PDB file of C-alpha atoms in Angstrom:
ATOM      1  CA  MET A   1      14.139  29.931   3.609  1.00 52.00           C
ATOM      2  CA  ALA A   2      13.350  32.460   6.306  1.00 54.00           C
ATOM      3  CA  LYS A   3      12.927  31.381   9.917  1.00 61.00           C
ATOM      4  CA  GLN A   4       9.248  31.382  10.870  1.00 59.00           C
ATOM      5  CA  ASP A   5       7.867  32.269  14.297  1.00 63.00           C
ATOM      6  CA  ALA A   6       4.817  30.003  14.203  1.00 72.00           C
ATOM      7  CA  PRO A   7       5.135  26.282  13.517  1.00 77.00           C
ATOM      8  CA  LEU A   8       3.754  25.033  10.235  1.00 77.00           C
ATOM      9  CA  THR A   9       0.349  23.394  10.234  1.00 82.00           C
ATOM     10  CA  GLY A  10      -2.009  21.818   7.755  1.00 85.00           C
ATOM     11  CA  GLU A  11      -1.195  22.108   4.085  1.00 91.00           C
ATOM     12  CA  ALA A  12       1.945  24.183   4.677  1.00 89.00           C
ATOM     13  CA  LEU A  13       3.374  21.425   6.895  1.00 89.00           C
ATOM     14  CA  ILE A  14       2.655  18.760   4.280  1.00 90.00           C
ATOM     15  CA  LYS A  15       4.271  20.829   1.536  1.00 93.00           C
ATOM     16  CA  GLU A  16       7.405  21.458   3.595  1.00 91.00           C
ATOM     17  CA  VAL A  17       7.804  17.798   4.554  1.00 91.00           C
ATOM     18  CA  CYS A  18       7.340  16.697   0.927  1.00 94.00           C
ATOM     19  CA  ARG A  19       9.898  19.281  -0.207  1.00 94.00           C
ATOM     20  CA  ARG A  20      12.437  18.002   2.314  1.00 93.00           C
ATOM     21  CA  ILE A  21      11.829  14.403   1.233  1.00 94.00           C
ATOM     22  CA  ARG A  22      12.454  15.374  -2.403  1.00 95.00           C
ATOM     23  CA  VAL A  23      15.715  17.073  -1.386  1.00 95.00           C
ATOM     24  CA  ALA A  24      16.760  13.998   0.604  1.00 95.00           C
ATOM     25  CA  ARG A  25      16.038  11.781  -2.406  1.00 95.00           C
ATOM     26  CA  SER A  26      18.214  13.969  -4.620  1.00 96.00           C
ATOM     27  CA  TYR A  27      21.047  13.644  -2.076  1.00 95.00           C
ATOM     28  CA  TRP A  28      20.526   9.864  -2.054  1.00 95.00           C
ATOM     29  CA  ASP A  29      20.689   9.726  -5.851  1.00 95.00           C
ATOM     30  CA  ALA A  30      23.950  11.693  -5.699  1.00 95.00           C
ATOM     31  CA  HIS A  31      25.362   9.158  -3.183  1.00 95.00           C
ATOM     32  CA  ASN A  32      25.617  11.858  -0.518  1.00 94.00           C
ATOM     33  CA  ASN A  33      24.357   9.667   2.318  1.00 94.00           C
ATOM     34  CA  ALA A  34      25.182  11.945   5.247  1.00 95.00           C
ATOM     35  CA  ALA A  35      23.299  14.872   3.723  1.00 95.00           C
ATOM     36  CA  CYS A  36      20.414  12.544   2.880  1.00 95.00           C
ATOM     37  CA  ARG A  37      20.145  11.373   6.501  1.00 94.00           C
ATOM     38  CA  GLY A  38      20.242  14.942   7.788  1.00 94.00           C
ATOM     39  CA  GLU A  39      17.525  16.101   5.422  1.00 93.00           C
ATOM     40  CA  ARG A  40      15.427  13.029   6.175  1.00 93.00           C
ATOM     41  CA  ASP A  41      15.679  13.754   9.912  1.00 92.00           C
ATOM     42  CA  ARG A  42      14.648  17.372   9.352  1.00 91.00           C
ATOM     43  CA  ALA A  43      11.641  16.149   7.359  1.00 90.00           C
ATOM     44  CA  ALA A  44      10.577  13.790  10.145  1.00 88.00           C
ATOM     45  CA  CYS A  45      11.030  16.266  13.007  1.00 85.00           C
ATOM     46  CA  PRO A  46       7.800  18.283  12.504  1.00 77.00           C
ATOM     47  CA  LEU A  47       5.819  15.069  12.171  1.00 73.00           C
ATOM     48  CA  GLN A  48       6.900  13.864  15.609  1.00 71.00           C
ATOM     49  CA  HIS A  49       4.990  16.717  17.266  1.00 67.00           C
ATOM     50  CA  ILE A  50       1.636  15.753  15.753  1.00 66.00           C
ATOM     51  CA  ASN A  51      -0.661  13.992  18.218  1.00 55.00           C
TER      52      ASN A  51
END
């Protein structure tokens, strides 16, 4: 995925977070816990900036 200049907002933000959660779940199912934690943290990061 290409690096974007502007932060995601609205529907695009929701879609990206959901995509990352699905990826984390697939890592969890494959017993790849470290990758799961990393992906989960990346999914949560944009949500921390919402007021």
